[in-house]
Amino acid sequence: MPVFPTISAERQTCLLGTASTGGDLGSALSVESPCHERVIGNGPLALAAPAELSQPQPALNVFQHRLQSQLLASAISPPHADPDLSWFLAQDSWNIESTFIPSPADSTFIFRGSRKAMRNWLKDWAKRGHNIFIHKNLYQSELPSCLEDAYTALTAYLAKTEETEDMVLRIIENRAASLHQQQSLMLEGFERLDLMSHLSRTQALLIYTLIRLVDGSPRQRALGEASFSTLDQWCQEMRDAALTEAPRLYETLGQLRSSDVGAGSGRAEFAVWQAWILSESLRRTWMLVSGTFYVYHDKTNGWPGCSGFLMFTTRQGLWEAPNAWRWVQQVREQNPLFQQSVNLPGLMEDTSPAEIDSFTNQLLSILLSPEDMTRWATRTAQIEG
């Protein structure tokens, strides 16, 4: 399992900071995006009601289409979402923990370890089609075009030879520049993105950034760090869009659950699982972007080093759940351990390493020393033994 190396205690204040809220983005009619070629209306995550109760709706994006085709088949009762399955949509779960921290004491050690972890994330996506921040079911029906470009660039990079290296790096530069250009043209046209497009463009830019940071050449390293400000901006816009849409999605899921009572079809549970996949993918993408800034802080020119962290799910098995039924059963049987990073050290008092997923273990490896991680595992083994 790839992990970040340990860093000095003073840097831990970035993760163990105070909570603060960010701003909202108003909901607006979304239009066609170069990154995600779908058109939706009435907010990025708006779901159409059954035909007999709703007005005609614009075409839905891939995520919504999957939900609509499997979920919306009966009349809707007053919304009452199941709190056991909708915890991740709470408004305060989108609060950001952030604080400024000084530079690390041993940057060389940090960079070597982080580059190894980043390379493993990239390899996982290239070989398996998913990794710790891109869920295997997130783009099951269709991969957005911006991520198609990022994927082909990544596979070319991982397969490059000494003879093809210059050509491959030019391809990556051109693809990254094209992504920036597409988004700039959309802004000039006053176009608004749906939430899936916010997520996919941010993940695509993160992939290009990780490739460049992993490469290690002075030019690629500089290009990777030059993308930090745009990556931060896109993350902020993505989070604001999610904050705006969360109440609307919560209500829709409640309506679906009410219509599913007694039917035994599990349509509402499937919808909640899909919504969690989107929410958790967004949260993990945010966390890794912030973590990248955090690790590379001292080598950039004046970059603040930490954009803050969101709540995320830490329970082992939920990210890997093969279907909605398995995910719902685990959530109902065990606390999903939806945590703020400020609570992670305390989480270790009540859980074992086996109960925490790999994403969280990687984050803990930043917060804690190897000795602390070993002590945690040893203490847990003694208690359970």
mmCIF file of N, CA and C in Angstrom, residues 170-266:
data_model
loop_
_atom_site.group_PDB
_atom_site.id
_atom_site.type_symbol
_atom_site.label_atom_id
_atom_site.label_comp_id
_atom_site.label_asym_id
_atom_site.label_seq_id
_atom_site.Cartn_x
_atom_site.Cartn_y
_atom_site.Cartn_z
ATOM 1 N N ARG A 170 5.494 15.898 -24.832
ATOM 2 C CA ARG A 170 4.809 16.920 -25.639
ATOM 3 C C ARG A 170 3.308 16.634 -25.708
ATOM 4 N N ILE A 171 2.954 15.365 -25.812
ATOM 5 C CA ILE A 171 1.535 14.990 -25.821
ATOM 6 C C ILE A 171 0.861 15.419 -24.524
ATOM 7 N N ILE A 172 1.517 15.159 -23.407
ATOM 8 C CA ILE A 172 0.956 15.535 -22.106
ATOM 9 C C ILE A 172 0.794 17.046 -22.009
ATOM 10 N N GLU A 173 1.799 17.788 -22.451
ATOM 11 C CA GLU A 173 1.699 19.249 -22.424
ATOM 12 C C GLU A 173 0.549 19.734 -23.293
ATOM 13 N N ASN A 174 0.394 19.140 -24.472
ATOM 14 C CA ASN A 174 -0.683 19.561 -25.374
ATOM 15 C C ASN A 174 -2.056 19.221 -24.804
ATOM 16 N N ARG A 175 -2.191 18.046 -24.201
ATOM 17 C CA ARG A 175 -3.478 17.652 -23.630
ATOM 18 C C ARG A 175 -3.842 18.551 -22.446
ATOM 19 N N ALA A 176 -2.873 18.834 -21.600
ATOM 20 C CA ALA A 176 -3.136 19.705 -20.455
ATOM 21 C C ALA A 176 -3.495 21.112 -20.916
ATOM 22 N N ALA A 177 -2.785 21.617 -21.911
ATOM 23 C CA ALA A 177 -3.089 22.948 -22.446
ATOM 24 C C ALA A 177 -4.474 22.981 -23.072
ATOM 25 N N SER A 178 -4.851 21.896 -23.743
ATOM 26 C CA SER A 178 -6.178 21.817 -24.358
ATOM 27 C C SER A 178 -7.272 21.844 -23.299
ATOM 28 N N LEU A 179 -7.049 21.168 -22.182
ATOM 29 C CA LEU A 179 -8.023 21.184 -21.091
ATOM 30 C C LEU A 179 -8.219 22.597 -20.565
ATOM 31 N N HIS A 180 -7.136 23.310 -20.335
ATOM 32 C CA HIS A 180 -7.226 24.701 -19.881
ATOM 33 C C HIS A 180 -7.968 25.558 -20.904
ATOM 34 N N GLN A 181 -7.653 25.369 -22.166
ATOM 35 C CA GLN A 181 -8.270 26.178 -23.216
ATOM 36 C C GLN A 181 -9.772 25.927 -23.305
ATOM 37 N N GLN A 182 -10.183 24.682 -23.225
ATOM 38 C CA GLN A 182 -11.604 24.347 -23.274
ATOM 39 C C GLN A 182 -12.365 25.012 -22.132
ATOM 40 N N GLN A 183 -11.794 24.946 -20.944
ATOM 41 C CA GLN A 183 -12.466 25.538 -19.792
ATOM 42 C C GLN A 183 -12.518 27.056 -19.903
ATOM 43 N N SER A 184 -11.477 27.666 -20.438
ATOM 44 C CA SER A 184 -11.473 29.120 -20.624
ATOM 45 C C SER A 184 -12.547 29.547 -21.614
ATOM 46 N N LEU A 185 -12.709 28.787 -22.693
ATOM 47 C CA LEU A 185 -13.739 29.103 -23.680
ATOM 48 C C LEU A 185 -15.130 28.993 -23.076
ATOM 49 N N MET A 186 -15.314 28.035 -22.205
ATOM 50 C CA MET A 186 -16.613 27.892 -21.547
ATOM 51 C C MET A 186 -16.911 29.088 -20.656
ATOM 52 N N LEU A 187 -15.902 29.540 -19.926
ATOM 53 C CA LEU A 187 -16.097 30.700 -19.058
ATOM 54 C C LEU A 187 -16.423 31.940 -19.874
ATOM 55 N N GLU A 188 -15.753 32.088 -21.018
ATOM 56 C CA GLU A 188 -16.034 33.236 -21.877
ATOM 57 C C GLU A 188 -17.460 33.194 -22.404
ATOM 58 N N GLY A 189 -17.996 31.993 -22.558
ATOM 59 C CA GLY A 189 -19.368 31.843 -23.029
ATOM 60 C C GLY A 189 -20.381 31.803 -21.906
ATOM 61 N N PHE A 190 -19.935 32.083 -20.674
ATOM 62 C CA PHE A 190 -20.803 32.107 -19.494
ATOM 63 C C PHE A 190 -21.515 30.765 -19.296
ATOM 64 N N GLU A 191 -20.822 29.689 -19.597
ATOM 65 C CA GLU A 191 -21.404 28.369 -19.429
ATOM 66 C C GLU A 191 -21.180 27.890 -17.994
ATOM 67 N N ARG A 192 -22.142 27.112 -17.497
ATOM 68 C CA ARG A 192 -22.052 26.544 -16.163
ATOM 69 C C ARG A 192 -21.865 25.035 -16.255
ATOM 70 N N LEU A 193 -21.065 24.482 -15.367
ATOM 71 C CA LEU A 193 -20.796 23.052 -15.361
ATOM 72 C C LEU A 193 -21.742 22.327 -14.422
ATOM 73 N N ASP A 194 -22.124 21.102 -14.791
ATOM 74 C CA ASP A 194 -22.788 20.235 -13.831
ATOM 75 C C ASP A 194 -21.720 19.637 -12.913
ATOM 76 N N LEU A 195 -22.160 19.013 -11.833
ATOM 77 C CA LEU A 195 -21.217 18.566 -10.813
ATOM 78 C C LEU A 195 -20.276 17.478 -11.333
ATOM 79 N N MET A 196 -20.782 16.590 -12.185
ATOM 80 C CA MET A 196 -19.912 15.565 -12.752
ATOM 81 C C MET A 196 -18.809 16.188 -13.607
ATOM 82 N N SER A 197 -19.132 17.259 -14.312
ATOM 83 C CA SER A 197 -18.121 17.931 -15.128
ATOM 84 C C SER A 197 -17.109 18.660 -14.258
ATOM 85 N N HIS A 198 -17.572 19.255 -13.147
ATOM 86 C CA HIS A 198 -16.634 19.840 -12.184
ATOM 87 C C HIS A 198 -15.645 18.777 -11.709
ATOM 88 N N LEU A 199 -16.172 17.619 -11.341
ATOM 89 C CA LEU A 199 -15.318 16.559 -10.811
ATOM 90 C C LEU A 199 -14.368 16.015 -11.869
ATOM 91 N N SER A 200 -14.880 15.725 -13.056
ATOM 92 C CA SER A 200 -14.042 15.091 -14.079
ATOM 93 C C SER A 200 -12.927 16.017 -14.558
ATOM 94 N N ARG A 201 -13.204 17.311 -14.711
ATOM 95 C CA ARG A 201 -12.127 18.208 -15.162
ATOM 96 C C ARG A 201 -11.061 18.355 -14.079
ATOM 97 N N THR A 202 -11.484 18.373 -12.800
ATOM 98 C CA THR A 202 -10.521 18.479 -11.710
ATOM 99 C C THR A 202 -9.666 17.224 -11.625
ATOM 100 N N GLN A 203 -10.296 16.061 -11.775
ATOM 101 C CA GLN A 203 -9.531 14.816 -11.764
ATOM 102 C C GLN A 203 -8.569 14.744 -12.944
ATOM 103 N N ALA A 204 -9.000 15.225 -14.103
ATOM 104 C CA ALA A 204 -8.119 15.213 -15.274
ATOM 105 C C ALA A 204 -6.894 16.093 -15.037
ATOM 106 N N LEU A 205 -7.116 17.297 -14.513
ATOM 107 C CA LEU A 205 -5.982 18.185 -14.245
ATOM 108 C C LEU A 205 -5.092 17.616 -13.154
ATOM 109 N N LEU A 206 -5.684 16.957 -12.162
ATOM 110 C CA LEU A 206 -4.886 16.317 -11.121
ATOM 111 C C LEU A 206 -4.004 15.222 -11.716
ATOM 112 N N ILE A 207 -4.537 14.452 -12.656
ATOM 113 C CA ILE A 207 -3.740 13.405 -13.306
ATOM 114 C C ILE A 207 -2.531 14.016 -14.015
ATOM 115 N N TYR A 208 -2.756 15.063 -14.801
ATOM 116 C CA TYR A 208 -1.632 15.716 -15.495
ATOM 117 C C TYR A 208 -0.614 16.255 -14.487
ATOM 118 N N THR A 209 -1.118 16.839 -13.402
ATOM 119 C CA THR A 209 -0.222 17.401 -12.387
ATOM 120 C C THR A 209 0.611 16.313 -11.733
ATOM 121 N N LEU A 210 -0.023 15.189 -11.381
ATOM 122 C CA LEU A 210 0.710 14.092 -10.757
ATOM 123 C C LEU A 210 1.755 13.515 -11.701
ATOM 124 N N ILE A 211 1.410 13.368 -12.979
ATOM 125 C CA ILE A 211 2.390 12.872 -13.956
ATOM 126 C C ILE A 211 3.624 13.762 -13.952
ATOM 127 N N ARG A 212 3.407 15.060 -13.967
ATOM 128 C CA ARG A 212 4.527 16.000 -14.048
ATOM 129 C C ARG A 212 5.346 16.013 -12.766
ATOM 130 N N LEU A 213 4.696 15.896 -11.624
ATOM 131 C CA LEU A 213 5.434 15.863 -10.370
ATOM 132 C C LEU A 213 6.212 14.563 -10.221
ATOM 133 N N VAL A 214 5.617 13.469 -10.684
ATOM 134 C CA VAL A 214 6.288 12.176 -10.621
ATOM 135 C C VAL A 214 7.488 12.131 -11.556
ATOM 136 N N ASP A 215 7.375 12.763 -12.725
ATOM 137 C CA ASP A 215 8.442 12.708 -13.726
ATOM 138 C C ASP A 215 9.764 13.217 -13.169
ATOM 139 N N GLY A 216 9.717 14.302 -12.450
ATOM 140 C CA GLY A 216 10.914 14.766 -11.770
ATOM 141 C C GLY A 216 11.846 15.649 -12.563
ATOM 142 N N SER A 217 11.667 15.750 -13.880
ATOM 143 C CA SER A 217 12.531 16.643 -14.648
ATOM 144 C C SER A 217 12.198 18.086 -14.281
ATOM 145 N N PRO A 218 13.181 18.981 -14.316
ATOM 146 C CA PRO A 218 12.921 20.369 -13.914
ATOM 147 C C PRO A 218 11.760 21.007 -14.668
ATOM 148 N N ARG A 219 11.670 20.769 -15.979
ATOM 149 C CA ARG A 219 10.596 21.386 -16.761
ATOM 150 C C ARG A 219 9.228 20.836 -16.343
ATOM 151 N N GLN A 220 9.130 19.512 -16.229
ATOM 152 C CA GLN A 220 7.838 18.920 -15.878
ATOM 153 C C GLN A 220 7.437 19.283 -14.448
ATOM 154 N N ARG A 221 8.404 19.308 -13.561
ATOM 155 C CA ARG A 221 8.124 19.713 -12.179
ATOM 156 C C ARG A 221 7.586 21.141 -12.142
ATOM 157 N N ALA A 222 8.194 22.035 -12.898
ATOM 158 C CA ALA A 222 7.745 23.430 -12.939
ATOM 159 C C ALA A 222 6.345 23.541 -13.528
ATOM 160 N N LEU A 223 6.068 22.773 -14.578
ATOM 161 C CA LEU A 223 4.736 22.799 -15.182
ATOM 162 C C LEU A 223 3.688 22.245 -14.219
ATOM 163 N N GLY A 224 4.059 21.209 -13.471
ATOM 164 C CA GLY A 224 3.133 20.659 -12.488
ATOM 165 C C GLY A 224 2.787 21.662 -11.405
ATOM 166 N N GLU A 225 3.794 22.334 -10.883
ATOM 167 C CA GLU A 225 3.560 23.325 -9.837
ATOM 168 C C GLU A 225 2.824 24.543 -10.376
ATOM 169 N N ALA A 226 3.023 24.855 -11.657
ATOM 170 C CA ALA A 226 2.326 25.993 -12.261
ATOM 171 C C ALA A 226 0.821 25.762 -12.340
ATOM 172 N N SER A 227 0.403 24.502 -12.292
ATOM 173 C CA SER A 227 -1.031 24.189 -12.365
ATOM 174 C C SER A 227 -1.724 24.260 -11.011
ATOM 175 N N PHE A 228 -0.969 24.478 -9.924
ATOM 176 C CA PHE A 228 -1.557 24.448 -8.587
ATOM 177 C C PHE A 228 -2.681 25.471 -8.417
ATOM 178 N N SER A 229 -2.471 26.690 -8.909
ATOM 179 C CA SER A 229 -3.486 27.726 -8.700
ATOM 180 C C SER A 229 -4.788 27.378 -9.416
ATOM 181 N N THR A 230 -4.693 26.853 -10.646
ATOM 182 C CA THR A 230 -5.899 26.445 -11.372
ATOM 183 C C THR A 230 -6.554 25.253 -10.698
ATOM 184 N N LEU A 231 -5.754 24.305 -10.259
ATOM 185 C CA LEU A 231 -6.281 23.131 -9.569
ATOM 186 C C LEU A 231 -7.017 23.535 -8.301
ATOM 187 N N ASP A 232 -6.467 24.479 -7.575
ATOM 188 C CA ASP A 232 -7.114 24.976 -6.367
ATOM 189 C C ASP A 232 -8.438 25.666 -6.704
ATOM 190 N N GLN A 233 -8.443 26.480 -7.736
ATOM 191 C CA GLN A 233 -9.666 27.178 -8.147
ATOM 192 C C GLN A 233 -10.753 26.191 -8.557
ATOM 193 N N TRP A 234 -10.388 25.199 -9.352
ATOM 194 C CA TRP A 234 -11.379 24.222 -9.802
ATOM 195 C C TRP A 234 -11.917 23.394 -8.639
ATOM 196 N N CYS A 235 -11.051 23.102 -7.680
ATOM 197 C CA CYS A 235 -11.504 22.381 -6.488
ATOM 198 C C CYS A 235 -12.517 23.207 -5.700
ATOM 199 N N GLN A 236 -12.229 24.482 -5.537
ATOM 200 C CA GLN A 236 -13.152 25.353 -4.817
ATOM 201 C C GLN A 236 -14.503 25.409 -5.522
ATOM 202 N N GLU A 237 -14.488 25.543 -6.842
ATOM 203 C CA GLU A 237 -15.734 25.611 -7.600
ATOM 204 C C GLU A 237 -16.489 24.283 -7.533
ATOM 205 N N MET A 238 -15.775 23.185 -7.556
ATOM 206 C CA MET A 238 -16.384 21.860 -7.442
ATOM 207 C C MET A 238 -17.061 21.688 -6.089
ATOM 208 N N ARG A 239 -16.370 22.068 -5.044
ATOM 209 C CA ARG A 239 -16.938 21.950 -3.699
ATOM 210 C C ARG A 239 -18.144 22.856 -3.523
ATOM 211 N N ASP A 240 -18.084 24.079 -4.048
ATOM 212 C CA ASP A 240 -19.209 25.001 -3.941
ATOM 213 C C ASP A 240 -20.432 24.463 -4.676
ATOM 214 N N ALA A 241 -20.214 23.851 -5.832
ATOM 215 C CA ALA A 241 -21.324 23.261 -6.579
ATOM 216 C C ALA A 241 -21.954 22.122 -5.790
ATOM 217 N N ALA A 242 -21.132 21.312 -5.143
ATOM 218 C CA ALA A 242 -21.652 20.216 -4.328
ATOM 219 C C ALA A 242 -22.439 20.740 -3.138
ATOM 220 N N LEU A 243 -21.941 21.787 -2.510
ATOM 221 C CA LEU A 243 -22.630 22.381 -1.369
ATOM 222 C C LEU A 243 -24.002 22.897 -1.769
ATOM 223 N N THR A 244 -24.103 23.461 -2.963
ATOM 224 C CA THR A 244 -25.372 23.980 -3.459
ATOM 225 C C THR A 244 -26.352 22.856 -3.767
ATOM 226 N N GLU A 245 -25.847 21.768 -4.328
ATOM 227 C CA GLU A 245 -26.725 20.702 -4.793
ATOM 228 C C GLU A 245 -27.081 19.685 -3.719
ATOM 229 N N ALA A 246 -26.341 19.623 -2.613
ATOM 230 C CA ALA A 246 -26.579 18.598 -1.601
ATOM 231 C C ALA A 246 -28.007 18.603 -1.054
ATOM 232 N N PRO A 247 -28.589 19.755 -0.683
ATOM 233 C CA PRO A 247 -29.966 19.725 -0.174
ATOM 234 C C PRO A 247 -30.965 19.227 -1.209
ATOM 235 N N ARG A 248 -30.765 19.599 -2.455
ATOM 236 C CA ARG A 248 -31.671 19.180 -3.521
ATOM 237 C C ARG A 248 -31.595 17.669 -3.728
ATOM 238 N N LEU A 249 -30.376 17.135 -3.689
ATOM 239 C CA LEU A 249 -30.210 15.703 -3.860
ATOM 240 C C LEU A 249 -30.761 14.948 -2.652
ATOM 241 N N TYR A 250 -30.574 15.493 -1.457
ATOM 242 C CA TYR A 250 -31.106 14.866 -0.244
ATOM 243 C C TYR A 250 -32.618 14.714 -0.351
ATOM 244 N N GLU A 251 -33.276 15.764 -0.805
ATOM 245 C CA GLU A 251 -34.731 15.717 -0.955
ATOM 246 C C GLU A 251 -35.139 14.686 -2.001
ATOM 247 N N THR A 252 -34.431 14.649 -3.106
ATOM 248 C CA THR A 252 -34.765 13.702 -4.167
ATOM 249 C C THR A 252 -34.605 12.265 -3.694
ATOM 250 N N LEU A 253 -33.532 11.987 -2.960
ATOM 251 C CA LEU A 253 -33.327 10.642 -2.442
ATOM 252 C C LEU A 253 -34.426 10.267 -1.458
ATOM 253 N N GLY A 254 -34.882 11.239 -0.669
ATOM 254 C CA GLY A 254 -35.988 10.975 0.238
ATOM 255 C C GLY A 254 -37.257 10.627 -0.513
ATOM 256 N N GLN A 255 -37.504 11.318 -1.604
ATOM 257 C CA GLN A 255 -38.676 11.035 -2.419
ATOM 258 C C GLN A 255 -38.596 9.638 -3.025
ATOM 259 N N LEU A 256 -37.429 9.284 -3.498
ATOM 260 C CA LEU A 256 -37.256 7.959 -4.080
ATOM 261 C C LEU A 256 -37.456 6.877 -3.037
ATOM 262 N N ARG A 257 -36.960 7.118 -1.831
ATOM 263 C CA ARG A 257 -37.112 6.129 -0.769
ATOM 264 C C ARG A 257 -38.579 5.968 -0.407
ATOM 265 N N SER A 258 -39.311 7.063 -0.333
ATOM 266 C CA SER A 258 -40.731 6.991 -0.005
ATOM 267 C C SER A 258 -41.497 6.203 -1.056
ATOM 268 N N SER A 259 -41.156 6.391 -2.309
ATOM 269 C CA SER A 259 -41.850 5.683 -3.386
ATOM 270 C C SER A 259 -41.476 4.214 -3.435
ATOM 271 N N ASP A 260 -40.356 3.853 -2.787
ATOM 272 C CA ASP A 260 -39.855 2.482 -2.845
ATOM 273 C C ASP A 260 -40.327 1.642 -1.667
ATOM 274 N N VAL A 261 -41.020 2.267 -0.697
ATOM 275 C CA VAL A 261 -41.450 1.562 0.502
ATOM 276 C C VAL A 261 -42.375 0.415 0.114
ATOM 277 N N GLY A 262 -42.057 -0.778 0.580
ATOM 278 C CA GLY A 262 -42.887 -1.938 0.310
ATOM 279 C C GLY A 262 -42.627 -2.595 -1.027
ATOM 280 N N ALA A 263 -41.902 -1.934 -1.907
ATOM 281 C CA ALA A 263 -41.667 -2.506 -3.230
ATOM 282 C C ALA A 263 -40.557 -3.552 -3.205
ATOM 283 N N GLY A 264 -39.603 -3.365 -2.294
ATOM 284 C CA GLY A 264 -38.525 -4.333 -2.164
ATOM 285 C C GLY A 264 -37.568 -4.372 -3.336
ATOM 286 N N SER A 265 -37.569 -3.333 -4.146
ATOM 287 C CA SER A 265 -36.734 -3.344 -5.343
ATOM 288 C C SER A 265 -35.334 -2.799 -5.102
ATOM 289 N N GLY A 266 -35.156 -2.046 -4.016
ATOM 290 C CA GLY A 266 -33.846 -1.479 -3.722
ATOM 291 C C GLY A 266 -33.459 -0.327 -4.607
#
